[in-house]
Tab-separated table of N, CA and C in Angstrom:
chain	number	residue	atom	x	y	z
T	1	MET	N	15.722	9.652	-13.866
T	1	MET	CA	14.874	8.927	-12.952
T	1	MET	C	14.258	7.750	-13.685
T	2	LYS	N	14.501	6.592	-13.168
T	2	LYS	CA	13.977	5.372	-13.774
T	2	LYS	C	13.016	4.697	-12.799
T	3	PRO	N	11.750	4.523	-13.194
T	3	PRO	CA	10.813	3.845	-12.291
T	3	PRO	C	11.132	2.353	-12.213
T	4	TYR	N	10.877	1.793	-11.058
T	4	TYR	CA	11.067	0.359	-10.838
T	4	TYR	C	9.713	-0.286	-10.617
T	5	SER	N	9.495	-1.409	-11.252
T	5	SER	CA	8.223	-2.118	-11.117
T	5	SER	C	8.014	-2.555	-9.678
T	6	PRO	N	6.798	-2.370	-9.148
T	6	PRO	CA	6.494	-2.806	-7.789
T	6	PRO	C	6.218	-4.321	-7.780
T	7	LEU	N	7.278	-5.100	-7.790
T	7	LEU	CA	7.146	-6.547	-7.980
T	7	LEU	C	6.268	-7.222	-6.932
T	8	ALA	N	6.435	-6.894	-5.662
T	8	ALA	CA	5.619	-7.536	-4.623
T	8	ALA	C	4.138	-7.247	-4.848
T	9	THR	N	3.831	-6.019	-5.210
T	9	THR	CA	2.449	-5.634	-5.467
T	9	THR	C	1.898	-6.357	-6.693
T	10	LEU	N	2.690	-6.425	-7.744
T	10	LEU	CA	2.246	-7.107	-8.966
T	10	LEU	C	2.030	-8.602	-8.735
T	11	ILE	N	2.903	-9.212	-7.964
T	11	ILE	CA	2.750	-10.645	-7.658
T	11	ILE	C	1.480	-10.865	-6.845
T	12	THR	N	1.259	-10.026	-5.848
T	12	THR	CA	0.053	-10.140	-5.021
T	12	THR	C	-1.201	-9.978	-5.874
T	13	ALA	N	-1.204	-8.979	-6.749
T	13	ALA	CA	-2.358	-8.756	-7.620
T	13	ALA	C	-2.602	-9.952	-8.528
T	14	ALA	N	-1.541	-10.522	-9.067
T	14	ALA	CA	-1.685	-11.682	-9.958
T	14	ALA	C	-2.285	-12.875	-9.220
T	15	VAL	N	-1.835	-13.112	-8.003
T	15	VAL	CA	-2.371	-14.230	-7.210
T	15	VAL	C	-3.851	-14.002	-6.914
T	16	LEU	N	-4.204	-12.796	-6.509
T	16	LEU	CA	-5.607	-12.495	-6.212
T	16	LEU	C	-6.487	-12.593	-7.455
T	17	ARG	N	-5.993	-12.104	-8.578
T	17	ARG	CA	-6.766	-12.213	-9.825
T	17	ARG	C	-6.961	-13.667	-10.223
T	18	ARG	N	-5.919	-14.463	-10.062
T	18	ARG	CA	-6.019	-15.879	-10.392
T	18	ARG	C	-7.082	-16.568	-9.538
T	19	GLN	N	-7.291	-16.054	-8.338
T	19	GLN	CA	-8.308	-16.604	-7.433
T	19	GLN	C	-9.687	-16.002	-7.685
T	20	GLY	N	-9.803	-15.158	-8.706
T	20	GLY	CA	-11.089	-14.629	-9.111
T	20	GLY	C	-11.468	-13.271	-8.543
T	21	HIS	N	-10.545	-12.593	-7.878
T	21	HIS	CA	-10.843	-11.283	-7.304
T	21	HIS	C	-10.623	-10.171	-8.326
T	22	ASP	N	-11.443	-9.139	-8.240
T	22	ASP	CA	-11.283	-7.942	-9.065
T	22	ASP	C	-10.254	-7.060	-8.369
T	23	VAL	N	-9.144	-6.767	-9.022
T	23	VAL	CA	-8.029	-6.050	-8.397
T	23	VAL	C	-7.690	-4.801	-9.200
T	24	ARG	N	-7.498	-3.702	-8.498
T	24	ARG	CA	-6.995	-2.468	-9.088
T	24	ARG	C	-5.661	-2.152	-8.427
T	25	LEU	N	-4.734	-1.597	-9.175
T	25	LEU	CA	-3.414	-1.269	-8.634
T	25	LEU	C	-3.229	0.237	-8.549
T	26	PHE	N	-2.480	0.641	-7.534
T	26	PHE	CA	-2.078	2.030	-7.376
T	26	PHE	C	-0.608	2.019	-6.987
T	27	ASP	N	0.231	2.658	-7.769
T	27	ASP	CA	1.659	2.710	-7.468
T	27	ASP	C	1.961	4.078	-6.872
T	28	ALA	N	2.125	4.118	-5.550
T	28	ALA	CA	2.348	5.384	-4.851
T	28	ALA	C	3.645	6.060	-5.264
T	29	MET	N	4.617	5.279	-5.697
T	29	MET	CA	5.898	5.864	-6.083
T	29	MET	C	5.783	6.723	-7.344
T	30	LEU	N	4.810	6.428	-8.191
T	30	LEU	CA	4.648	7.173	-9.442
T	30	LEU	C	3.561	8.241	-9.353
T	31	ALA	N	2.845	8.275	-8.242
T	31	ALA	CA	1.736	9.214	-8.095
T	31	ALA	C	2.248	10.600	-7.706
T	32	SER	N	1.457	11.587	-8.026
T	32	SER	CA	1.821	12.960	-7.675
T	32	SER	C	1.606	13.238	-6.194
T	33	GLY	N	0.802	12.425	-5.544
T	33	GLY	CA	0.525	12.593	-4.120
T	33	GLY	C	-0.574	11.658	-3.677
T	34	GLU	N	-0.879	11.690	-2.383
T	34	GLU	CA	-1.903	10.798	-1.842
T	34	GLU	C	-3.291	11.115	-2.395
T	35	ASP	N	-3.495	12.332	-2.887
T	35	ASP	CA	-4.797	12.677	-3.452
T	35	ASP	C	-5.127	11.813	-4.670
T	36	ALA	N	-4.113	11.343	-5.376
T	36	ALA	CA	-4.347	10.429	-6.507
T	36	ALA	C	-4.949	9.117	-6.002
T	37	PHE	N	-4.507	8.661	-4.835
T	37	PHE	CA	-5.078	7.456	-4.223
T	37	PHE	C	-6.533	7.705	-3.837
T	38	GLU	N	-6.797	8.873	-3.286
T	38	GLU	CA	-8.170	9.200	-2.897
T	38	GLU	C	-9.091	9.234	-4.113
T	39	ARG	N	-8.593	9.731	-5.233
T	39	ARG	CA	-9.397	9.726	-6.462
T	39	ARG	C	-9.689	8.293	-6.916
T	40	LEU	N	-8.675	7.417	-6.815
T	40	LEU	CA	-8.895	6.018	-7.182
T	40	LEU	C	-9.943	5.385	-6.267
T	41	LEU	N	-9.894	5.687	-4.979
T	41	LEU	CA	-10.920	5.178	-4.057
T	41	LEU	C	-12.308	5.655	-4.477
T	42	ASP	N	-12.416	6.928	-4.830
T	42	ASP	CA	-13.701	7.479	-5.271
T	42	ASP	C	-14.209	6.765	-6.515
T	43	ASP	N	-13.295	6.478	-7.444
T	43	ASP	CA	-13.676	5.854	-8.713
T	43	ASP	C	-14.030	4.380	-8.582
T	44	THR	N	-13.359	3.669	-7.680
T	44	THR	CA	-13.522	2.211	-7.630
T	44	THR	C	-14.354	1.711	-6.453
T	45	ARG	N	-14.432	2.469	-5.378
T	45	ARG	CA	-15.201	2.088	-4.193
T	45	ARG	C	-14.910	0.656	-3.727
T	46	PRO	N	-13.660	0.355	-3.401
T	46	PRO	CA	-13.328	-1.020	-2.990
T	46	PRO	C	-13.849	-1.338	-1.595
T	47	GLY	N	-14.047	-2.615	-1.338
T	47	GLY	CA	-14.416	-3.066	0.001
T	47	GLY	C	-13.184	-3.311	0.857
T	48	ILE	N	-12.117	-3.731	0.194
T	48	ILE	CA	-10.867	-4.043	0.890
T	48	ILE	C	-9.719	-3.344	0.166
T	49	VAL	N	-8.823	-2.761	0.954
T	49	VAL	CA	-7.619	-2.133	0.418
T	49	VAL	C	-6.418	-2.808	1.067
T	50	ALA	N	-5.482	-3.236	0.255
T	50	ALA	CA	-4.221	-3.795	0.751
T	50	ALA	C	-3.116	-2.818	0.391
T	51	ILE	N	-2.390	-2.394	1.391
T	51	ILE	CA	-1.256	-1.505	1.170
T	51	ILE	C	-0.012	-2.349	1.362
T	52	ILE	N	0.722	-2.514	0.268
T	52	ILE	CA	1.853	-3.440	0.261
T	52	ILE	C	3.131	-2.673	0.011
T	53	GLU	N	4.055	-2.778	0.953
T	53	GLU	CA	5.377	-2.198	0.738
T	53	GLU	C	6.131	-3.143	-0.182
T	54	ASP	N	6.650	-2.585	-1.241
T	54	ASP	CA	7.394	-3.418	-2.175
T	54	ASP	C	8.797	-3.640	-1.636
T	55	ASN	N	9.017	-4.764	-1.016
T	55	ASN	CA	10.294	-5.053	-0.365
T	55	ASN	C	11.457	-5.125	-1.347
T	56	PHE	N	11.167	-5.190	-2.650
T	56	PHE	CA	12.226	-5.223	-3.647
T	56	PHE	C	12.695	-3.820	-4.016
T	57	ASN	N	11.985	-2.808	-3.565
T	57	ASN	CA	12.233	-1.440	-4.012
T	57	ASN	C	13.190	-0.727	-3.072
T	58	PHE	N	14.394	-0.466	-3.512
T	58	PHE	CA	15.379	0.182	-2.652
T	58	PHE	C	14.972	1.605	-2.286
T	59	LEU	N	14.126	2.254	-3.093
T	59	LEU	CA	13.695	3.609	-2.768
T	59	LEU	C	12.867	3.632	-1.491
T	60	THR	N	12.093	2.584	-1.257
T	60	THR	CA	11.306	2.513	-0.035
T	60	THR	C	12.217	2.543	1.174
T	61	LYS	N	13.305	1.813	1.109
T	61	LYS	CA	14.223	1.749	2.233
T	61	LYS	C	14.931	3.083	2.454
T	62	MET	N	15.125	3.852	1.393
T	62	MET	CA	15.783	5.146	1.506
T	62	MET	C	14.829	6.213	2.039
T	63	CYS	N	13.537	6.003	1.906
T	63	CYS	CA	12.536	7.020	2.236
T	63	CYS	C	11.510	6.484	3.224
T	64	THR	N	11.947	5.758	4.233
T	64	THR	CA	11.014	5.080	5.124
T	64	THR	C	10.016	6.041	5.757
T	65	THR	N	10.488	7.160	6.274
T	65	THR	CA	9.582	8.094	6.941
T	65	THR	C	8.538	8.632	5.973
T	66	ARG	N	8.954	9.013	4.786
T	66	ARG	CA	8.009	9.531	3.782
T	66	ARG	C	7.009	8.460	3.368
T	67	MET	N	7.480	7.243	3.150
T	67	MET	CA	6.581	6.165	2.739
T	67	MET	C	5.617	5.794	3.866
T	68	ARG	N	6.100	5.843	5.110
T	68	ARG	CA	5.222	5.559	6.256
T	68	ARG	C	4.101	6.593	6.303
T	69	GLU	N	4.447	7.867	6.193
T	69	GLU	CA	3.423	8.913	6.239
T	69	GLU	C	2.423	8.760	5.097
T	70	ALA	N	2.907	8.428	3.909
T	70	ALA	CA	2.001	8.208	2.773
T	70	ALA	C	1.080	7.020	3.057
T	71	SER	N	1.619	5.953	3.602
T	71	SER	CA	0.805	4.775	3.929
T	71	SER	C	-0.258	5.107	4.962
T	72	LEU	N	0.124	5.848	5.995
T	72	LEU	CA	-0.837	6.216	7.038
T	72	LEU	C	-1.934	7.110	6.479
T	73	THR	N	-1.570	8.015	5.576
T	73	THR	CA	-2.565	8.862	4.924
T	73	THR	C	-3.516	8.018	4.086
T	74	MET	N	-2.973	7.038	3.364
T	74	MET	CA	-3.820	6.173	2.531
T	74	MET	C	-4.717	5.295	3.395
T	75	ILE	N	-4.212	4.831	4.532
T	75	ILE	CA	-5.048	4.048	5.450
T	75	ILE	C	-6.234	4.897	5.897
T	76	ARG	N	-5.958	6.104	6.343
T	76	ARG	CA	-7.040	6.971	6.823
T	76	ARG	C	-8.051	7.276	5.711
T	77	ALA	N	-7.566	7.492	4.495
T	77	ALA	CA	-8.466	7.770	3.371
T	77	ALA	C	-9.356	6.560	3.071
T	78	ALA	N	-8.772	5.380	3.091
T	78	ALA	CA	-9.550	4.160	2.826
T	78	ALA	C	-10.580	3.925	3.925
T	79	LYS	N	-10.178	4.131	5.178
T	79	LYS	CA	-11.112	3.939	6.290
T	79	LYS	C	-12.257	4.945	6.221
T	80	ALA	N	-11.957	6.181	5.787
T	80	ALA	CA	-12.991	7.210	5.661
T	80	ALA	C	-14.055	6.805	4.650
T	81	GLN	N	-13.680	5.926	3.703
T	81	GLN	CA	-14.641	5.442	2.707
T	81	GLN	C	-15.249	4.104	3.110
T	82	GLY	N	-14.945	3.646	4.319
T	82	GLY	CA	-15.554	2.417	4.819
T	82	GLY	C	-14.850	1.139	4.395
T	83	CYS	N	-13.639	1.249	3.873
T	83	CYS	CA	-12.888	0.074	3.425
T	83	CYS	C	-12.255	-0.650	4.610
T	84	ARG	N	-12.116	-1.944	4.469
T	84	ARG	CA	-11.261	-2.696	5.370
T	84	ARG	C	-9.853	-2.568	4.812
T	85	VAL	N	-8.853	-2.463	5.702
T	85	VAL	CA	-7.485	-2.196	5.255
T	85	VAL	C	-6.517	-3.201	5.872
T	86	ALA	N	-5.719	-3.820	5.006
T	86	ALA	CA	-4.623	-4.693	5.435
T	86	ALA	C	-3.328	-4.091	4.928
T	87	VAL	N	-2.298	-4.152	5.753
T	87	VAL	CA	-1.003	-3.565	5.410
T	87	VAL	C	0.062	-4.650	5.514
T	88	ASN	N	1.001	-4.622	4.573
T	88	ASN	CA	2.113	-5.562	4.586
T	88	ASN	C	3.384	-4.816	4.249
T	89	GLY	N	4.466	-5.172	4.914
T	89	GLY	CA	5.760	-4.583	4.612
T	89	GLY	C	6.663	-4.607	5.823
T	90	SER	N	7.922	-4.328	5.589
T	90	SER	CA	8.890	-4.410	6.678
T	90	SER	C	8.622	-3.364	7.749
T	91	ASP	N	8.281	-2.135	7.369
T	91	ASP	CA	8.025	-1.110	8.371
T	91	ASP	C	6.786	-1.449	9.191
T	92	ALA	N	5.725	-1.893	8.527
T	92	ALA	CA	4.508	-2.279	9.246
T	92	ALA	C	4.774	-3.469	10.159
T	93	SER	N	5.627	-4.390	9.737
T	93	SER	CA	5.966	-5.544	10.568
T	93	SER	C	6.735	-5.125	11.814
T	94	TYR	N	7.597	-4.124	11.689
T	94	TYR	CA	8.386	-3.647	12.823
T	94	TYR	C	7.593	-2.710	13.721
T	95	GLN	N	6.597	-2.022	13.163
T	95	GLN	CA	5.816	-1.054	13.932
T	95	GLN	C	4.321	-1.256	13.710
T	96	PRO	N	3.786	-2.434	13.981
T	96	PRO	CA	2.373	-2.683	13.683
T	96	PRO	C	1.424	-1.733	14.410
T	97	ALA	N	1.749	-1.343	15.628
T	97	ALA	CA	0.856	-0.463	16.387
T	97	ALA	C	0.652	0.873	15.677
T	98	THR	N	1.679	1.374	15.011
T	98	THR	CA	1.577	2.643	14.281
T	98	THR	C	0.516	2.539	13.194
T	99	TYR	N	0.522	1.446	12.471
T	99	TYR	CA	-0.419	1.247	11.369
T	99	TYR	C	-1.821	0.925	11.881
T	100	LEU	N	-1.902	0.165	12.955
T	100	LEU	CA	-3.206	-0.144	13.540
T	100	LEU	C	-3.845	1.109	14.130
T	101	ARG	N	-3.055	1.962	14.780
T	101	ARG	CA	-3.588	3.228	15.311
T	101	ARG	C	-4.113	4.120	14.186
T	102	ALA	N	-3.511	4.047	13.022
T	102	ALA	CA	-3.968	4.858	11.881
T	102	ALA	C	-5.276	4.330	11.304
T	103	GLY	N	-5.668	3.100	11.711
T	103	GLY	CA	-6.933	2.550	11.261
T	103	GLY	C	-6.846	1.237	10.516
T	104	ALA	N	-5.647	0.741	10.249
T	104	ALA	CA	-5.540	-0.551	9.556
T	104	ALA	C	-6.249	-1.628	10.371
T	105	ASP	N	-6.926	-2.501	9.682
T	105	ASP	CA	-7.612	-3.614	10.350
T	105	ASP	C	-6.660	-4.759	10.631
T	106	ALA	N	-5.613	-4.877	9.803
T	106	ALA	CA	-4.654	-5.972	9.986
T	106	ALA	C	-3.291	-5.563	9.441
T	107	VAL	N	-2.265	-6.053	10.101
T	107	VAL	CA	-0.904	-5.941	9.606
T	107	VAL	C	-0.450	-7.356	9.334
T	108	ILE	N	-0.130	-7.628	8.094
T	108	ILE	CA	0.320	-8.955	7.688
T	108	ILE	C	1.827	-8.934	7.715
T	109	SER	N	2.413	-9.685	8.634
T	109	SER	CA	3.858	-9.663	8.748
T	109	SER	C	4.436	-11.018	8.347
T	110	GLY	N	5.595	-10.945	7.726
T	110	GLY	CA	6.309	-12.154	7.352
T	110	GLY	C	7.403	-12.432	8.358
T	111	ALA	N	8.091	-13.493	8.141
T	111	ALA	CA	9.196	-13.837	9.030
T	111	ALA	C	10.314	-12.808	8.840
T	112	PRO	N	10.896	-12.310	9.945
T	112	PRO	CA	11.985	-11.338	9.812
T	112	PRO	C	13.230	-11.941	9.220
């Protein structure tokens, strides 16, 4: 098993840091479960959470249902802590209502 760098997430974090924002990263693909995300929320208490599907990661495309459920769980966990949540990715772009119903404040979609 070889981990792949979450390039879209890393690029987004770099852009936000360059603009002066304090950014923490969480790689769901390497985590033992969504509870690891909840621990990070407890430790960092962010105001805004961005959940970004790494469009470069072929594993995401192979596990869409699992990744969707993990994303929805993370949205609910972030909302429970009072965070604003933005979601980006191909699945969220195709099914924005699913993510908005889970509590996301915004779905950022790109051109198909």
